[in-house]
Amino acid sequence: MIRQEYKWLTDVYVAHRGLFDNGNGIPENSIPAFEKAAENGFGIETDVQMSKDGVLVVFHDDTLKRMTGAEGKLTDYTFDELRKMRLANTDCVIPTFQEFLQAANGVNLVVEIKTHDDIGEVERKTYEALKGYKGNYCVESFNPFIIRWFKKNAPSVIRGTLSCDYANAPWSRFKKNLLANLKLCKWNGSQFIAYDAKAVAKNKAVKKFGKKIPIICWTIKSQAEYDELSPYFDNMIFDSFVPERRDLQ
């Protein structure tokens, strides 16, 4: 049975990087995408990174090319340099984390902290910013040490592990097994699991954890996929379609 303090995680569908449409002027992880998700009553999943000069920004990729056309990694640029870039050939800029929180307007948040070196500063700044948010929020990461940081330093924040089958990861079999089968989730105090739609139905560890904590599935791309996989999770992160609002029934 899902504990009451986690239940909000399962109540409302979560829009992946906002309710975006990269091909039609509403880029992912942009203010318009966040505002549209909030206006439609969806939760929002987003990604946090830090600029070279220490500003928290919202952006998914490690590199800038796909969404801005610029070369190199986001973390190699100052905030002022990043602010001159535009998302997906629109007028939209890379938002700060504070701008994201304002645009989200109190809806449920699932905040992914992108993996990085020197764990501590990004996590502390994210925690401090989230303290002022007026709605429900949680943090997640593929990096088990980031989740461990929150267990030790901000235990009141709901935290979860992001994972997948890691079939194509250039790692040892041991490491892939460790992460794909969620073997560090007790150690880092995970309170929910966010698992890849491609493997959520067949992973035995997901099923085991699902008896005690919420399972969120990412990323559902159609109503048909949701209908097929819904027995295996408690809530979804979605994009590429607008789901039927069964969550509000």
CSV table of C-alpha atoms in Angstrom, one decimal:
chain,number,residue,atom,x,y,z
A,1,MET,CA,0.0,0.0,0.0
A,2,ILE,CA,1.4,3.4,-1.0
A,3,ARG,CA,2.1,5.6,2.1
A,4,GLN,CA,-0.1,8.7,2.3
A,5,GLU,CA,2.8,11.2,2.0
A,6,TYR,CA,3.8,9.7,-1.3
A,7,LYS,CA,0.3,9.3,-2.7
A,8,TRP,CA,0.3,12.6,-4.6
A,9,LEU,CA,3.0,11.0,-6.8
A,10,THR,CA,0.3,8.7,-8.2
A,11,ASP,CA,-2.7,11.0,-8.5
A,12,VAL,CA,-1.9,13.2,-11.5
A,13,TYR,CA,-0.2,12.4,-14.8
A,14,VAL,CA,3.2,14.1,-15.3
A,15,ALA,CA,4.2,16.0,-18.5
A,16,HIS,CA,7.7,15.2,-19.6
A,17,ARG,CA,9.7,18.4,-19.8
A,18,GLY,CA,6.4,20.3,-19.8
A,19,LEU,CA,3.6,20.0,-22.3
A,20,PHE,CA,5.9,20.6,-25.2
A,21,ASP,CA,5.8,20.4,-29.0
A,22,ASN,CA,9.3,21.0,-30.4
A,23,GLY,CA,8.1,21.2,-33.9
A,24,ASN,CA,5.4,23.8,-33.3
A,25,GLY,CA,6.9,26.6,-31.2
A,26,ILE,CA,6.6,25.1,-27.7
A,27,PRO,CA,10.1,23.7,-26.9
A,28,GLU,CA,10.7,21.1,-24.3
A,29,ASN,CA,11.8,22.5,-20.9
A,30,SER,CA,10.6,26.0,-21.9
A,31,ILE,CA,8.4,28.4,-20.0
A,32,PRO,CA,5.6,28.0,-22.5
A,33,ALA,CA,5.7,24.2,-22.1
A,34,PHE,CA,5.6,24.5,-18.3
A,35,GLU,CA,2.8,27.0,-18.4
A,36,LYS,CA,0.8,24.9,-20.7
A,37,ALA,CA,1.2,21.8,-18.5
A,38,ALA,CA,0.1,23.8,-15.4
A,39,GLU,CA,-2.9,25.3,-17.2
A,40,ASN,CA,-4.0,21.8,-18.1
A,41,GLY,CA,-3.6,20.5,-14.6
A,42,PHE,CA,-0.7,18.1,-15.2
A,43,GLY,CA,2.3,17.6,-13.1
A,44,ILE,CA,5.7,18.5,-14.6
A,45,GLU,CA,8.9,16.5,-14.9
A,46,THR,CA,12.0,18.6,-15.6
A,47,ASP,CA,15.8,18.5,-15.6
A,48,VAL,CA,18.2,20.6,-13.5
A,49,GLN,CA,21.9,21.4,-14.3
A,50,MET,CA,24.2,24.2,-13.3
A,51,SER,CA,26.0,26.7,-15.5
A,52,LYS,CA,29.7,27.2,-15.3
A,53,ASP,CA,29.2,30.1,-13.0
A,54,GLY,CA,26.8,28.4,-10.6
A,55,VAL,CA,23.3,29.2,-11.8
A,56,LEU,CA,20.7,26.4,-11.8
A,57,VAL,CA,19.1,26.1,-15.2
A,58,VAL,CA,16.5,23.7,-16.7
A,59,PHE,CA,17.8,21.7,-19.7
A,60,HIS,CA,17.9,18.0,-20.5
A,61,ASP,CA,20.9,17.2,-22.7
A,62,ASP,CA,24.5,17.3,-21.6
A,63,THR,CA,25.3,19.0,-24.9
A,64,LEU,CA,23.6,22.0,-26.4
A,65,LYS,CA,23.5,21.0,-30.1
A,66,ARG,CA,20.1,19.4,-30.4
A,67,MET,CA,18.1,22.1,-28.7
A,68,THR,CA,20.1,25.3,-29.4
A,69,GLY,CA,22.6,24.5,-32.3
A,70,ALA,CA,25.5,25.6,-30.1
A,71,GLU,CA,28.6,23.4,-29.6
A,72,GLY,CA,29.8,21.9,-26.4
A,73,LYS,CA,28.4,21.0,-23.0
A,74,LEU,CA,26.0,23.2,-21.1
A,75,THR,CA,28.3,23.2,-18.0
A,76,ASP,CA,31.1,24.8,-20.0
A,77,TYR,CA,29.1,28.0,-20.5
A,78,THR,CA,28.2,30.9,-18.1
A,79,PHE,CA,24.6,31.8,-17.5
A,80,ASP,CA,24.9,35.0,-19.6
A,81,GLU,CA,26.3,32.9,-22.5
A,82,LEU,CA,23.5,30.4,-22.2
A,83,ARG,CA,20.9,33.1,-22.1
A,84,LYS,CA,21.9,34.3,-25.5
A,85,MET,CA,20.9,30.9,-27.0
A,86,ARG,CA,17.4,30.1,-28.2
A,87,LEU,CA,15.5,26.8,-28.0
A,88,ALA,CA,14.5,24.9,-31.1
A,89,ASN,CA,14.5,28.0,-33.4
A,90,THR,CA,12.0,29.9,-31.2
A,91,ASP,CA,12.4,33.0,-29.1
A,92,CYS,CA,12.4,30.9,-25.9
A,93,VAL,CA,15.5,31.0,-23.7
A,94,ILE,CA,16.9,28.3,-21.4
A,95,PRO,CA,15.0,29.0,-18.1
A,96,THR,CA,16.5,29.3,-14.7
A,97,PHE,CA,15.3,26.8,-12.1
A,98,GLN,CA,13.6,29.7,-10.3
A,99,GLU,CA,11.7,30.7,-13.5
A,100,PHE,CA,10.6,27.1,-13.9
A,101,LEU,CA,9.2,27.1,-10.3
A,102,GLN,CA,7.2,30.2,-11.0
A,103,ALA,CA,5.8,28.9,-14.3
A,104,ALA,CA,4.9,25.6,-12.7
A,105,ASN,CA,2.4,27.5,-10.4
A,106,GLY,CA,2.0,24.9,-7.7
A,107,VAL,CA,1.4,21.7,-9.7
A,108,ASN,CA,3.2,18.5,-8.8
A,109,LEU,CA,6.9,18.4,-9.7
A,110,VAL,CA,9.3,15.6,-10.5
A,111,VAL,CA,12.8,17.2,-10.7
A,112,GLU,CA,15.6,15.2,-12.2
A,113,ILE,CA,19.0,16.2,-11.2
A,114,LYS,CA,21.4,15.3,-14.1
A,115,THR,CA,24.4,13.3,-13.1
A,116,HIS,CA,27.5,15.4,-12.5
A,117,ASP,CA,30.8,15.5,-10.7
A,118,ASP,CA,31.4,17.0,-7.2
A,119,ILE,CA,28.0,16.1,-5.8
A,120,GLY,CA,26.8,18.6,-3.2
A,121,GLU,CA,26.4,22.2,-4.7
A,122,VAL,CA,23.8,21.4,-7.3
A,123,GLU,CA,21.8,19.4,-4.8
A,124,ARG,CA,22.0,22.0,-2.1
A,125,LYS,CA,20.9,24.8,-4.4
A,126,THR,CA,18.1,22.7,-5.8
A,127,TYR,CA,16.9,21.9,-2.2
A,128,GLU,CA,17.1,25.6,-1.2
A,129,ALA,CA,15.0,26.6,-4.3
A,130,LEU,CA,12.4,23.9,-3.7
A,131,LYS,CA,11.8,25.0,-0.1
A,132,GLY,CA,9.9,28.0,-1.4
A,133,TYR,CA,7.7,26.1,-3.9
A,134,LYS,CA,4.0,26.1,-3.0
A,135,GLY,CA,3.2,22.6,-4.3
A,136,ASN,CA,4.3,19.0,-4.0
A,137,TYR,CA,7.7,18.1,-5.3
A,138,CYS,CA,10.2,15.3,-5.4
A,139,VAL,CA,13.7,14.7,-6.8
A,140,GLU,CA,15.1,11.9,-8.9
A,141,SER,CA,18.3,10.9,-10.6
A,142,PHE,CA,20.0,8.1,-12.4
A,143,ASN,CA,23.0,8.7,-10.1
A,144,PRO,CA,22.5,6.7,-6.9
A,145,PHE,CA,24.9,9.0,-5.0
A,146,ILE,CA,22.8,12.1,-5.7
A,147,ILE,CA,19.8,10.3,-4.2
A,148,ARG,CA,22.0,9.3,-1.3
A,149,TRP,CA,22.9,13.0,-0.8
A,150,PHE,CA,19.2,13.9,-0.2
A,151,LYS,CA,18.8,11.0,2.2
A,152,LYS,CA,21.6,12.3,4.3
A,153,ASN,CA,21.3,16.0,3.9
A,154,ALA,CA,17.6,16.7,3.1
A,155,PRO,CA,15.7,13.7,4.3
A,156,SER,CA,12.3,15.5,4.2
A,157,VAL,CA,12.5,15.6,0.4
A,158,ILE,CA,10.9,12.7,-1.4
A,159,ARG,CA,13.5,11.1,-3.6
A,160,GLY,CA,13.6,8.4,-6.2
A,161,THR,CA,15.8,6.4,-8.5
A,162,LEU,CA,15.6,6.7,-12.3
A,163,SER,CA,16.6,3.5,-14.1
A,164,CYS,CA,16.3,1.4,-17.2
A,165,ASP,CA,17.8,-1.9,-18.5
A,166,TYR,CA,21.1,-0.3,-19.5
A,167,ALA,CA,21.4,-2.9,-22.3
A,168,ASN,CA,23.5,-0.5,-24.5
A,169,ALA,CA,25.5,1.2,-21.7
A,170,PRO,CA,29.3,0.9,-22.2
A,171,TRP,CA,29.8,-0.6,-18.7
A,172,SER,CA,30.6,-3.8,-17.0
A,173,ARG,CA,28.0,-6.5,-16.6
A,174,PHE,CA,28.3,-6.0,-12.8
A,175,LYS,CA,27.5,-2.2,-13.0
A,176,LYS,CA,24.6,-2.7,-15.4
A,177,ASN,CA,23.1,-5.3,-13.2
A,178,LEU,CA,23.6,-3.2,-10.1
A,179,LEU,CA,21.7,-0.2,-11.6
A,180,ALA,CA,19.1,-2.0,-13.8
A,181,ASN,CA,18.0,-4.2,-10.9
A,182,LEU,CA,17.8,-1.4,-8.4
A,183,LYS,CA,20.3,-2.9,-6.0
A,184,LEU,CA,21.3,0.5,-4.5
A,185,CYS,CA,17.8,1.8,-3.8
A,186,LYS,CA,17.6,0.7,-0.2
A,187,TRP,CA,21.1,2.1,0.4
A,188,ASN,CA,20.2,5.5,-1.0
A,189,GLY,CA,16.8,5.7,0.6
A,190,SER,CA,14.7,5.7,-2.6
A,191,GLN,CA,11.0,6.4,-1.9
A,192,PHE,CA,9.8,5.7,-5.5
A,193,ILE,CA,11.2,4.2,-8.6
A,194,ALA,CA,11.0,5.8,-12.1
A,195,TYR,CA,11.6,3.1,-14.7
A,196,ASP,CA,11.9,3.0,-18.5
A,197,ALA,CA,8.7,2.0,-20.4
A,198,LYS,CA,10.8,-0.3,-22.6
A,199,ALA,CA,11.6,-2.6,-19.6
A,200,VAL,CA,9.1,-1.8,-16.8
A,201,ALA,CA,6.9,-4.9,-17.5
A,202,LYS,CA,9.7,-7.5,-17.3
A,203,ASN,CA,11.9,-6.2,-14.5
A,204,LYS,CA,11.5,-8.3,-11.4
A,205,ALA,CA,13.0,-5.7,-9.1
A,206,VAL,CA,10.4,-3.1,-10.2
A,207,LYS,CA,7.6,-5.6,-9.3
A,208,LYS,CA,9.2,-6.2,-5.9
A,209,PHE,CA,9.6,-2.6,-5.1
A,210,GLY,CA,6.1,-1.8,-6.4
A,211,LYS,CA,4.6,-3.7,-3.5
A,212,LYS,CA,5.9,-1.0,-1.1
A,213,ILE,CA,6.6,2.2,-3.0
A,214,PRO,CA,5.3,4.0,-6.1
A,215,ILE,CA,6.4,3.0,-9.6
A,216,ILE,CA,6.5,5.8,-12.2
A,217,CYS,CA,6.9,4.9,-15.8
A,218,TRP,CA,8.9,7.0,-18.3
A,219,THR,CA,8.3,7.9,-21.0
A,220,ILE,CA,4.9,6.9,-22.3
A,221,LYS,CA,4.4,8.1,-25.9
A,222,SER,CA,0.8,7.2,-26.7
A,223,GLN,CA,-2.6,6.3,-25.2
A,224,ALA,CA,-2.2,2.7,-26.5
A,225,GLU,CA,1.2,2.3,-24.8
A,226,TYR,CA,-0.4,3.6,-21.5
A,227,ASP,CA,-3.2,1.1,-21.8
A,228,GLU,CA,-0.8,-1.8,-22.5
A,229,LEU,CA,1.6,-1.0,-19.7
A,230,SER,CA,-0.6,0.5,-17.0
A,231,PRO,CA,-0.8,-2.7,-14.9
A,232,TYR,CA,2.9,-2.3,-14.2
A,233,PHE,CA,3.1,1.2,-12.8
A,234,ASP,CA,1.3,3.6,-10.5
A,235,ASN,CA,1.7,6.8,-12.6
A,236,MET,CA,3.3,7.9,-15.9
A,237,ILE,CA,5.6,10.6,-17.3
A,238,PHE,CA,4.3,11.2,-20.8
A,239,ASP,CA,5.1,13.2,-24.0
A,240,SER,CA,4.1,13.2,-27.7
A,241,PHE,CA,0.4,13.0,-26.9
A,242,VAL,CA,-2.2,14.4,-24.5
A,243,PRO,CA,-3.6,11.5,-22.4
A,244,GLU,CA,-7.2,10.9,-21.5
A,245,ARG,CA,-7.7,12.3,-18.0
A,246,ARG,CA,-8.3,9.0,-16.2
A,247,ASP,CA,-6.1,10.3,-13.4
A,248,LEU,CA,-8.8,12.9,-12.4
A,249,GLN,CA,-11.7,10.5,-12.4
